[in-house]
Coordinates of C-alpha atoms and ligand atoms in Angstrom, one line a residue:
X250 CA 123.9 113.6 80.1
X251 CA 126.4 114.4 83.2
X252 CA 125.7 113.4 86.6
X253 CA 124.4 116.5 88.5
X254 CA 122.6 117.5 85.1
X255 CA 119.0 117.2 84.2
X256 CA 118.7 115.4 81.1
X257 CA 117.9 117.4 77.8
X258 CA 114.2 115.1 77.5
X259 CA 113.5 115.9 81.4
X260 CA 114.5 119.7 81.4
X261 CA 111.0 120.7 80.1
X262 CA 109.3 119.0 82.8
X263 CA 111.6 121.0 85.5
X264 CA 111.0 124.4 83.5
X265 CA 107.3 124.0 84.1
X266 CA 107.9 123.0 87.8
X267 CA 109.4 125.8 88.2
X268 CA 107.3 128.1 86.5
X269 CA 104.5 127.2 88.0
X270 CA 105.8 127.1 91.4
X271 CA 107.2 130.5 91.0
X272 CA 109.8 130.9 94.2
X273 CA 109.1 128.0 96.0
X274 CA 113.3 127.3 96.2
X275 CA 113.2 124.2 98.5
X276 CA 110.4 122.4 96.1
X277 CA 113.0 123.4 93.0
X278 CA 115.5 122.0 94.4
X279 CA 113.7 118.4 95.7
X280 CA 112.6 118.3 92.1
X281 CA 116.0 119.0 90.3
X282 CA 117.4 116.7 92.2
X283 CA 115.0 114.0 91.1
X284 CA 115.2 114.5 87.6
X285 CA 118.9 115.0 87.6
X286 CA 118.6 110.8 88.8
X287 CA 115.9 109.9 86.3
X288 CA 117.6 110.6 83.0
X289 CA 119.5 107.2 83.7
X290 CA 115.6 105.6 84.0
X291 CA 114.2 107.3 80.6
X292 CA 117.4 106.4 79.2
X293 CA 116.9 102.2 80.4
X294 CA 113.3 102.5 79.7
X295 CA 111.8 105.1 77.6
X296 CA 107.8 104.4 78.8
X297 CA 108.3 106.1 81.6
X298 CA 108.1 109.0 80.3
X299 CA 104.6 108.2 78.7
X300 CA 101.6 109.2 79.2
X301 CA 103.0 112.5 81.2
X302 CA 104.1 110.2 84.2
X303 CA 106.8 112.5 85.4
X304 CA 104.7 115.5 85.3
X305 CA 102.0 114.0 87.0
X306 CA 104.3 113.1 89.9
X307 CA 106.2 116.7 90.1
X308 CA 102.4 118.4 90.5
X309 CA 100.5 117.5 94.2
X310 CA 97.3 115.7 94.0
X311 CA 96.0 118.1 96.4
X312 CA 96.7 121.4 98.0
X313 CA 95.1 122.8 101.1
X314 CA 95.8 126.3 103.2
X315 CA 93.2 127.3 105.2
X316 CA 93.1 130.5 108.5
X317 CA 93.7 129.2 111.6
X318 CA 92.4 131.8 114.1
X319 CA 93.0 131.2 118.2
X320 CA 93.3 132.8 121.4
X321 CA 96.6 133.1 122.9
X322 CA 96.5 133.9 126.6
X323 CA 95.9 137.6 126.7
X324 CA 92.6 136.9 125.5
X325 CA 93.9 137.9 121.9
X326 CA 92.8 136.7 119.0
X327 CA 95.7 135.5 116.5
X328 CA 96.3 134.1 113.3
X329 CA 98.2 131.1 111.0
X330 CA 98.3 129.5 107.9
X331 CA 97.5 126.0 107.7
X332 CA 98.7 123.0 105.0
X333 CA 98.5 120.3 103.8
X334 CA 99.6 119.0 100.6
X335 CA 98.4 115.3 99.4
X336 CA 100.9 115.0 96.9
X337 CA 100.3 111.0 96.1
X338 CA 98.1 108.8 96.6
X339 CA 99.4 105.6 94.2
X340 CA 100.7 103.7 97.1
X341 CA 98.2 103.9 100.0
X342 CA 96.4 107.0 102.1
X343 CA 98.2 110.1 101.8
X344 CA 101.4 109.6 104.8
X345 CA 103.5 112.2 106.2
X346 CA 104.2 114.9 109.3
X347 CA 102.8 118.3 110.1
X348 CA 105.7 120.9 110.7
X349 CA 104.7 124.2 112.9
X350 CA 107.4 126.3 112.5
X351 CA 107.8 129.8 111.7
X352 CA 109.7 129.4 108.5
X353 CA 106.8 127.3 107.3
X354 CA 105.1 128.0 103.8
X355 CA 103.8 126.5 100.9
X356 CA 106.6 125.8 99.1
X357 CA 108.7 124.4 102.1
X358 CA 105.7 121.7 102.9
X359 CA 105.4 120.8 98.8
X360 CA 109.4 120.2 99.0
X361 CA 108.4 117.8 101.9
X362 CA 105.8 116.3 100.5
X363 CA 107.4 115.2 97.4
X364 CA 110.3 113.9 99.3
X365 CA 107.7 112.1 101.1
X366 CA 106.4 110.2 98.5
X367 CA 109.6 108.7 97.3
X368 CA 110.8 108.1 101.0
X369 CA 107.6 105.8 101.4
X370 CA 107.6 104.4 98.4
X371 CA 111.7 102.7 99.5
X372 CA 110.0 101.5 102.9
X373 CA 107.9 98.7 100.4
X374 CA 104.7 99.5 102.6
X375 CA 101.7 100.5 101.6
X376 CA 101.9 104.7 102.1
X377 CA 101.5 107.5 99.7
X378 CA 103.1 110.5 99.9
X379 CA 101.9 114.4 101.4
X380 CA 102.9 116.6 104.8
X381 CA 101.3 119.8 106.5
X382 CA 101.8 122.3 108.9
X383 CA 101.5 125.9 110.0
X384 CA 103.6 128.9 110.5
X385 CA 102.8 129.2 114.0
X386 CA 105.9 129.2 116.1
X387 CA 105.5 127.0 119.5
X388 CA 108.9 128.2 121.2
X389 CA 107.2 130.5 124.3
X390 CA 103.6 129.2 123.9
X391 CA 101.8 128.2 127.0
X392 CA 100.8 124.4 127.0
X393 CA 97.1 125.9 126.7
X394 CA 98.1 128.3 124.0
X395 CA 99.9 124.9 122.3
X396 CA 96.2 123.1 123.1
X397 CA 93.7 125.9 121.4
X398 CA 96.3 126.3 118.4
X399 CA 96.1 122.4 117.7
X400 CA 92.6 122.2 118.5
X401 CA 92.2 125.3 116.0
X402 CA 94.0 123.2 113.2
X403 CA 92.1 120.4 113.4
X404 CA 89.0 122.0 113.4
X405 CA 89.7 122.7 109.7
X406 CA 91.7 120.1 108.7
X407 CA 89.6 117.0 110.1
X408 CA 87.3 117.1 106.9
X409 CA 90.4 116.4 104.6
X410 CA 92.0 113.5 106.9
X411 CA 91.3 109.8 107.7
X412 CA 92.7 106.5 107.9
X413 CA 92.1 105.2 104.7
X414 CA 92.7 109.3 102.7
X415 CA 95.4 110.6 104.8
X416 CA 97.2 110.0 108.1
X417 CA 99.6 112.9 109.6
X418 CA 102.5 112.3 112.1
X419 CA 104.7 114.9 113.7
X420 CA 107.6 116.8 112.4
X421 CA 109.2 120.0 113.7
X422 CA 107.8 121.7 116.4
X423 CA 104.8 118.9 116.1
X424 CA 105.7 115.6 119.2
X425 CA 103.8 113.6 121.2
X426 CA 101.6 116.6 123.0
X427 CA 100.6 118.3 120.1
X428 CA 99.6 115.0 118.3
X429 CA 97.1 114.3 121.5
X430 CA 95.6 117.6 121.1
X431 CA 95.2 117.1 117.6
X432 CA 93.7 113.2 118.0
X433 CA 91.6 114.4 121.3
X434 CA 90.0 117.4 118.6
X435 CA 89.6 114.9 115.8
X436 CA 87.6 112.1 117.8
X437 CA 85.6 115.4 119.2
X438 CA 84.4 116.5 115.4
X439 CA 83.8 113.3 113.8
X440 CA 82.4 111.1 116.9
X441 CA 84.9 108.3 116.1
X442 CA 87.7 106.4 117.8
X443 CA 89.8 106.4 114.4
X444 CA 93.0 105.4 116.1
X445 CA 94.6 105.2 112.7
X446 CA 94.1 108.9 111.7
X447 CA 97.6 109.9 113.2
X448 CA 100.4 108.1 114.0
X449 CA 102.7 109.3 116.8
X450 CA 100.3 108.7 119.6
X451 CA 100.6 107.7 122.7
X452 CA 100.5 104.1 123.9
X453 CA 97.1 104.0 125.1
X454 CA 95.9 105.9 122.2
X455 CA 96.7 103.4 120.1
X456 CA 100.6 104.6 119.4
X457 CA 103.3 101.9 118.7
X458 CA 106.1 101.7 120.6
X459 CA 109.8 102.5 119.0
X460 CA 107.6 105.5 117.3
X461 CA 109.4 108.2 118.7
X462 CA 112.7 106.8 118.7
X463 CA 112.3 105.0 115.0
X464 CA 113.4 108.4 112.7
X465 CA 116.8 108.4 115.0
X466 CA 117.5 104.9 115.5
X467 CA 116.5 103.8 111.6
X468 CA 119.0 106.7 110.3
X469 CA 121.8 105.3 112.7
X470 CA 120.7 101.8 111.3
X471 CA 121.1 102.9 107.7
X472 CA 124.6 104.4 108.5
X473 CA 126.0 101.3 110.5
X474 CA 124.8 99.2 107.2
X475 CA 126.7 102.1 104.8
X476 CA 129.9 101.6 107.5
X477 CA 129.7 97.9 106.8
X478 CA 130.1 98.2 103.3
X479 CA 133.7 99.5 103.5
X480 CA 134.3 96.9 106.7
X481 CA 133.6 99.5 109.6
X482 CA 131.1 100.1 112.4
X483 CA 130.2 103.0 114.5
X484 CA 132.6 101.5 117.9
X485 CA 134.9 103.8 118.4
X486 CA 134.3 106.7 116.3
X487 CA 133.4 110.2 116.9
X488 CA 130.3 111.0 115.7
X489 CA 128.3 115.3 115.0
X490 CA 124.9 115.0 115.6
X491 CA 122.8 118.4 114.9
X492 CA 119.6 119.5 116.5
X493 CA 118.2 118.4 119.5
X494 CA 115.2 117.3 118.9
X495 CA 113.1 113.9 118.3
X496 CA 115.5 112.6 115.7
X497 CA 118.7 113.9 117.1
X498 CA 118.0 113.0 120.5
X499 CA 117.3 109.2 119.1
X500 CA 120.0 109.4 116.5
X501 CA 122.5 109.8 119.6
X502 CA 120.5 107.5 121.7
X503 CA 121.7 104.5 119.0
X504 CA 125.4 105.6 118.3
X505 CA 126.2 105.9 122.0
X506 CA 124.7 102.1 122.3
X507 CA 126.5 101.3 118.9
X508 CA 129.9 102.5 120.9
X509 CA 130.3 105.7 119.1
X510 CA 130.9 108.7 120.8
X511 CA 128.7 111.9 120.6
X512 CA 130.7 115.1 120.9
X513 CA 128.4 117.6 119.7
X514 CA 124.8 118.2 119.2
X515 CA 122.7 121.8 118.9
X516 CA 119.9 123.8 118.3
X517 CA 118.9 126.9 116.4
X518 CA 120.8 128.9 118.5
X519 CA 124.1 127.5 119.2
X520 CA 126.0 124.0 119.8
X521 CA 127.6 122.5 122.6
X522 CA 131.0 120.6 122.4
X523 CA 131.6 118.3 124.8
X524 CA 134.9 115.7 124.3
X525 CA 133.8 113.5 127.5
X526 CA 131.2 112.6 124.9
X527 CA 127.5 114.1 125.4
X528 CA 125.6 113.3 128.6
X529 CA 122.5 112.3 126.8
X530 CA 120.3 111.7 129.7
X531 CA 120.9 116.1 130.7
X532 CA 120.3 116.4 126.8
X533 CA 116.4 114.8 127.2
X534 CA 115.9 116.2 130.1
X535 CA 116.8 120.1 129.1
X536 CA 114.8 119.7 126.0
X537 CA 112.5 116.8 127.0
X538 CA 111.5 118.0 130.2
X539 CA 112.2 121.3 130.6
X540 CA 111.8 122.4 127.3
X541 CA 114.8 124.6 127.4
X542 CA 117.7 126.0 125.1
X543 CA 121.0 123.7 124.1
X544 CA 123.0 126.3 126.0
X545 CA 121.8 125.0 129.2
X546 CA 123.8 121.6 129.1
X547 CA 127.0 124.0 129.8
X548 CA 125.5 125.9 133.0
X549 CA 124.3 122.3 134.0
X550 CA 127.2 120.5 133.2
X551 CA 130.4 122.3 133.8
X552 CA 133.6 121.7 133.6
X553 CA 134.8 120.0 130.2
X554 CA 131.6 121.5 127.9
X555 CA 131.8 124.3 126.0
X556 CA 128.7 126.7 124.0
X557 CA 129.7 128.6 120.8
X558 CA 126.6 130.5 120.1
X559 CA 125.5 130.8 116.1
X560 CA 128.5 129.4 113.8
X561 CA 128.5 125.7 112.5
X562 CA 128.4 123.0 114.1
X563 CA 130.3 121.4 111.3
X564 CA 133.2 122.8 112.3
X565 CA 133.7 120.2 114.9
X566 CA 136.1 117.4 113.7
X567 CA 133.9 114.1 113.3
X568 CA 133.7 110.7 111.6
X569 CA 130.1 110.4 111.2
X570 CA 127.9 113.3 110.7
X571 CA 124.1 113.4 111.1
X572 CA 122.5 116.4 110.3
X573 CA 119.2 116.4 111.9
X574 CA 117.8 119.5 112.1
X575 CA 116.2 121.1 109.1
X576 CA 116.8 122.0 105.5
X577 CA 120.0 122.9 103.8
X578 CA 121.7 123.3 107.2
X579 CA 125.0 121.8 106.0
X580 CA 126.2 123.9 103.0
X581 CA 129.2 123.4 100.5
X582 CA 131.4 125.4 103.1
X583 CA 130.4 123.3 106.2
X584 CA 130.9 119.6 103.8
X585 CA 134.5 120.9 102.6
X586 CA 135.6 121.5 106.5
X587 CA 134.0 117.7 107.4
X588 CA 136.0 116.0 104.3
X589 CA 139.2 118.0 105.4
X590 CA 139.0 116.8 109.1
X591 CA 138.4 113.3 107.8
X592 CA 134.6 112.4 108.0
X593 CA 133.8 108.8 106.5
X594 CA 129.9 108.9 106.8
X595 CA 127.3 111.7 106.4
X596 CA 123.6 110.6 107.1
X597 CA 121.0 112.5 107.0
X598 CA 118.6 112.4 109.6
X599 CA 116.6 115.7 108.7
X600 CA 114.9 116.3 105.0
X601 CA 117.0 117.7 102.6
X602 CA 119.7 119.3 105.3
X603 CA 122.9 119.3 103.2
X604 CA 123.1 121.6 100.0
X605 CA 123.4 120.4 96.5
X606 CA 127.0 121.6 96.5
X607 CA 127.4 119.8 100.0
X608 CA 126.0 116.6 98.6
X609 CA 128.4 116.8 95.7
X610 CA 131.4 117.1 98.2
X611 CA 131.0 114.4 99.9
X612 CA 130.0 112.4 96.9
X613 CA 133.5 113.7 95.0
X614 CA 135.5 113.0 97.9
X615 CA 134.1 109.5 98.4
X616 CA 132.5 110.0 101.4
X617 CA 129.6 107.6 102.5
X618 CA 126.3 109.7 102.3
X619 CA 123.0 108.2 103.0
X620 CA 120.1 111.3 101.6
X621 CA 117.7 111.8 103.8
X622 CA 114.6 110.5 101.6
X623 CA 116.8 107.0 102.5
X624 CA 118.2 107.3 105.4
X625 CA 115.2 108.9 107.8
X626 CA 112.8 106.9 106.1
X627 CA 112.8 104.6 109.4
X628 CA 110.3 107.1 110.9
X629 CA 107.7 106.8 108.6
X630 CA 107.8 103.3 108.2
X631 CA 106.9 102.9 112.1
X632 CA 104.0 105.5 111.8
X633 CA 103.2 102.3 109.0
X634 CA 103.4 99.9 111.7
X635 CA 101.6 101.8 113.7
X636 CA 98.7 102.3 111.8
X637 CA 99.1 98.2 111.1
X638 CA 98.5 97.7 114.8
X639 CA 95.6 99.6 114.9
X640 CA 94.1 98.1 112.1
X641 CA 94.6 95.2 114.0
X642 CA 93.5 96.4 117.7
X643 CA 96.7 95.3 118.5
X644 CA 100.1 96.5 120.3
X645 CA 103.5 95.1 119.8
X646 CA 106.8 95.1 122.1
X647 CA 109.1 97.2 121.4
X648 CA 111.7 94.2 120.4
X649 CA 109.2 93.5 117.9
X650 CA 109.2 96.9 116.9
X651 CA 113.0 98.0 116.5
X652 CA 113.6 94.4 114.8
X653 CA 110.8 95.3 111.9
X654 CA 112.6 98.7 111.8
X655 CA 116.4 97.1 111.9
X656 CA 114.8 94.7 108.8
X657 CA 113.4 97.5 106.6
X658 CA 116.3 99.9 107.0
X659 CA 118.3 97.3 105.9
X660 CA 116.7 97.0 102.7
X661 CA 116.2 100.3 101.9
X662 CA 119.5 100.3 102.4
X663 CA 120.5 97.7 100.1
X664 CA 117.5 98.4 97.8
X665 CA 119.4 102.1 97.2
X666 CA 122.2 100.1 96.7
X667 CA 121.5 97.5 94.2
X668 CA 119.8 100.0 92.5
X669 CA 122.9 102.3 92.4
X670 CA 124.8 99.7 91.0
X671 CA 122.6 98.8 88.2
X672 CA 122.0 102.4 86.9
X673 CA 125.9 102.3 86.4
X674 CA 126.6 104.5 90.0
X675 CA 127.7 101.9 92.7
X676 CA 127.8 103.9 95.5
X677 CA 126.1 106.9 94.9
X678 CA 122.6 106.4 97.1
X679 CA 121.2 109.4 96.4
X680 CA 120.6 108.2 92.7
X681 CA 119.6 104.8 94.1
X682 CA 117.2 106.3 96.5
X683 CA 115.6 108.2 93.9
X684 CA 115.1 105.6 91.0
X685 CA 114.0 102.9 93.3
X686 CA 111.8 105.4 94.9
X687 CA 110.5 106.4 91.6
X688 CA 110.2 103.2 89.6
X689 CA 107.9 102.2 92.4
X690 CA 105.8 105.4 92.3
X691 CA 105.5 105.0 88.8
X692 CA 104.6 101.6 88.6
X693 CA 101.3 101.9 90.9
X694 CA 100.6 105.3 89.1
X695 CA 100.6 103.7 85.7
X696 CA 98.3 101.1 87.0
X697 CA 95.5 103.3 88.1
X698 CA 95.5 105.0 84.3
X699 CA 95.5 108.1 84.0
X700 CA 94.2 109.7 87.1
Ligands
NDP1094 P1 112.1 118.7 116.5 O1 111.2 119.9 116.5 O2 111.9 117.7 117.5 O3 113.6 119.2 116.5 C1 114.2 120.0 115.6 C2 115.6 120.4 116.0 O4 116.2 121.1 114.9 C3 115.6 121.3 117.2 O5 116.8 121.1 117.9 C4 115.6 122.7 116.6 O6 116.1 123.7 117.4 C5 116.4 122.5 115.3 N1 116.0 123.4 114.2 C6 114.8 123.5 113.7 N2 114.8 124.5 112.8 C7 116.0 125.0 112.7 C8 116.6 126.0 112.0 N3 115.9 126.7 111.1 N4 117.9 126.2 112.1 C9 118.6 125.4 113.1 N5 118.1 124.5 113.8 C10 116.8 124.3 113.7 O7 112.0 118.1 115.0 P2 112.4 116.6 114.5 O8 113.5 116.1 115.3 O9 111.1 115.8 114.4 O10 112.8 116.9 113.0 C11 114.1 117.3 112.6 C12 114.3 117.0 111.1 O11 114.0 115.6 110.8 C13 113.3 117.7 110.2 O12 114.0 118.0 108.9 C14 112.2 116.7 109.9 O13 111.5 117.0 108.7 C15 113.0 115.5 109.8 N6 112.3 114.2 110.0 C16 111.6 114.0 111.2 C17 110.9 112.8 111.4 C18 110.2 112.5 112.6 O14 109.8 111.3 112.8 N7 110.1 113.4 113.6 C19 110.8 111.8 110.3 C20 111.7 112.1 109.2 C21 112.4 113.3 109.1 P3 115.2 124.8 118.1 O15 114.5 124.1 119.2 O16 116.1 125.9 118.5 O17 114.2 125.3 117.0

């Protein structure tokens, strides 16, 4: 076996993946990637590969799409597709975020959701693994339009959720006013103050502070501890930041305060360069507030910002990068341009957003690269928190908060690590983050039988 290669024993089990998930490319390539990390495991320990283990945890415990019909507000009537996919449940209630985006399908949210279950397995709390969403496209909706679309969703999807079965969060397209809509329809259906159905609600619904900032500041966490490792820190350096949404906005938030300096950030339209370093306070309030494109910050800001509309981001010389926008974003193209101009770190704040062939790259040139089922994990592990305080009718500070988060990114940081190193790849988190991921999946699963 070569790194990069699935193993001879596990290349049946990816043939049936993907012949029974005929064209879903994204769920694929999460799955490749997985195997290509667990011939080292079946290699250590053999019994793993009992009892169909690995097959069980490449096929979803549950599948749901279901119409989602609403009235936009011409009085017409239109329709979506709904998800979710419960793809484990060995760890805890089925965890992870709703995406409404137009690009969304069923193969894109099975991708996710299998991600998900190895991301929550590294936080060591107890979460299992699924995600959900619709291809309905906010950007242009009306808050009331936004309001009967949610309140359409949940009308459907209440009957498949709960705290103890399965608790969404946000994602793409899906913050803190969609997830009141969708908790204000829930408590509506089911006559029950459930706090702990969804996490990513407001404080005085129950939501824990350092929620909406945890995905950004955990990922900047995970970096400053892969810096450390090679004696250097964020102060000082110039640092990409994609998107400009909840995790990018926070991901910047956290390097400014760490001394780096932002000097670019975008969204899907175009990016903004800006070598004063990026006025993040205009940033949240164009996308925030206002709800408005990237291109903005320029008209707003003036002199010493610039707007290049479509072309990549990655172009921009940088020594961190943090993709956080959306899948394979950063291609083999994009990751040969950052190694050439010098970049030291790559973390991925998004799911899946650099390319195979990017990820090898950076991994061949010795770059620092933190994958994002690692490295974004810090979100999740808050929506945990969260759901720990309402257990507990209880509400922390946000000190409190961010120094849980700072703890566990720290050792899913050091957990990829040590793992790395004892499967024979020091260094290489992505195999770390997988097998520790895994071993722990695998562990609870075999537990339970065969279920
Ligand atoms: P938001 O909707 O808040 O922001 C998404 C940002 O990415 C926007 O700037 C958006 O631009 C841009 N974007 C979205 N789709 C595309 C695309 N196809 N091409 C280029 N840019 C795009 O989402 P989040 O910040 O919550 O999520 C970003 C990523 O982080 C996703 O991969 C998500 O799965 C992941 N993630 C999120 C977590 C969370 O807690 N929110 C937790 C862990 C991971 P535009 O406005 O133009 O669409």
């Amino acid at each position: 076996m070569v790194s990069g290669s699935v193993d001879e024993k596990l290349e049946p089990i990816l043939s049936e993946v993907l012949r029974r998930n005929a064209g879903e490319l994204e769920f694929h390539q999460a799955v490749r990637e997985v195997l290509e990390s667990l011939g080292r495991v079946v290699a250590k320990h053999p019994n793993y590969a009992d009892n169909a283990l690995i097959e069980r945890i490449c096929e979803p415990e549950r599948q749901i799409i279901f119409r989602i019909p609403w009235v936009d507000d011409h009085g017409n009537v239109q329709i979506n597709r709904g998800f979710r996919v419960q793809f484990n449940s060995a760890l805890g209630p089925y965890k992870g975020g709703l995406r409404f985006h137009p690009s969304v399908n069923v193969g894109i949210i099975k991708f996710l959701g299998f991600e998900q279950t190895f991301k929550n397995a590294l936080t060591g709390m107890p979460i299992g693994g699924g995600k959900g969403g619709s291809d309905f496209n906010p950007r242009g909706r009306s808050d009331g339009e936004i309001m009967r679309f949610c309140q359409s969703f949940m009308t459907e999807l209440h009957r498949h959720l709960g705290e103890y079965t399965d608790v969404p969060a946000g994602d793409i397209g899906v913050g803190g006013r969609e997830i009141g809509y969708m908790f204000g329809q829930y408590k509506r259906l089911t006559n029950r103050y459930e706090a702990g159905v969804l996490t990513g609600k407001a404080l005085f619904h129950g939501g824990s502070r350092a929620r909406k900032e945890a995905t950004g500041y955990g990922a900047t966490y995970f970096v400053e501890r892969m810096l450390a490792t090679k004696g250097q820190a964020f102060e000082g350096k110039r640092a990409v930041v994609s998107g400009s949404g909840n995790v990018a906005i926070y991901t910047m938030e956290k390097i400014i305060e760490f001394g780096g300096k932002i000097v670019a950030c975008s969204d899907s339209n175009g990016y903004v360069v800006d070598e004063g370093g990026i006025d993040l306070d205009l940033v949240k309030e164009i996308k925030e507030v206002r709800r408005q494109r990237i291109a903005e910050y320029v008209r707003l800001k003036g002199a010493g910002s610039r707007y290049v509309e479509g072309g990549s981001i990655w172009s921009v010389p940088c020594d961190v990068a943090m993709p956080s926008a959306t899948q394979n974003e950063l291609t083999g193209k994009d990751a040969k341009i950052l190694v050439k101009n010098g970049v030291v770190a790559v973390g991925e704040g998004a799911n899946m957003p650099s390319t195979p062939d990017a990820v090898r790259i950076f991994q061949d040139a010795g770059v620092l690269f933190g994958p994002g089922k690692a490295a974004n994990a810090g979100g999740v592990a808050t929506s945990a928190l969260e759901m720990q305080q309402n257990a507990s009718r209880d509400s922390w500070t946000f000190e409190r908060t961010e120094t849980r988060l700072a703890e566990i990114m720290r050792n899913i940081h050091d957990r990829c690590a040590e793992t790395a190193e004892e499967y024979g790849a020091p260094g290489d988190y992505v195999l770390g983050a997988n097998i520790a991921g895994f071993v722990r999946v695998a562990e609870a699963m075999d537990a339970l039988g065969v279920i």
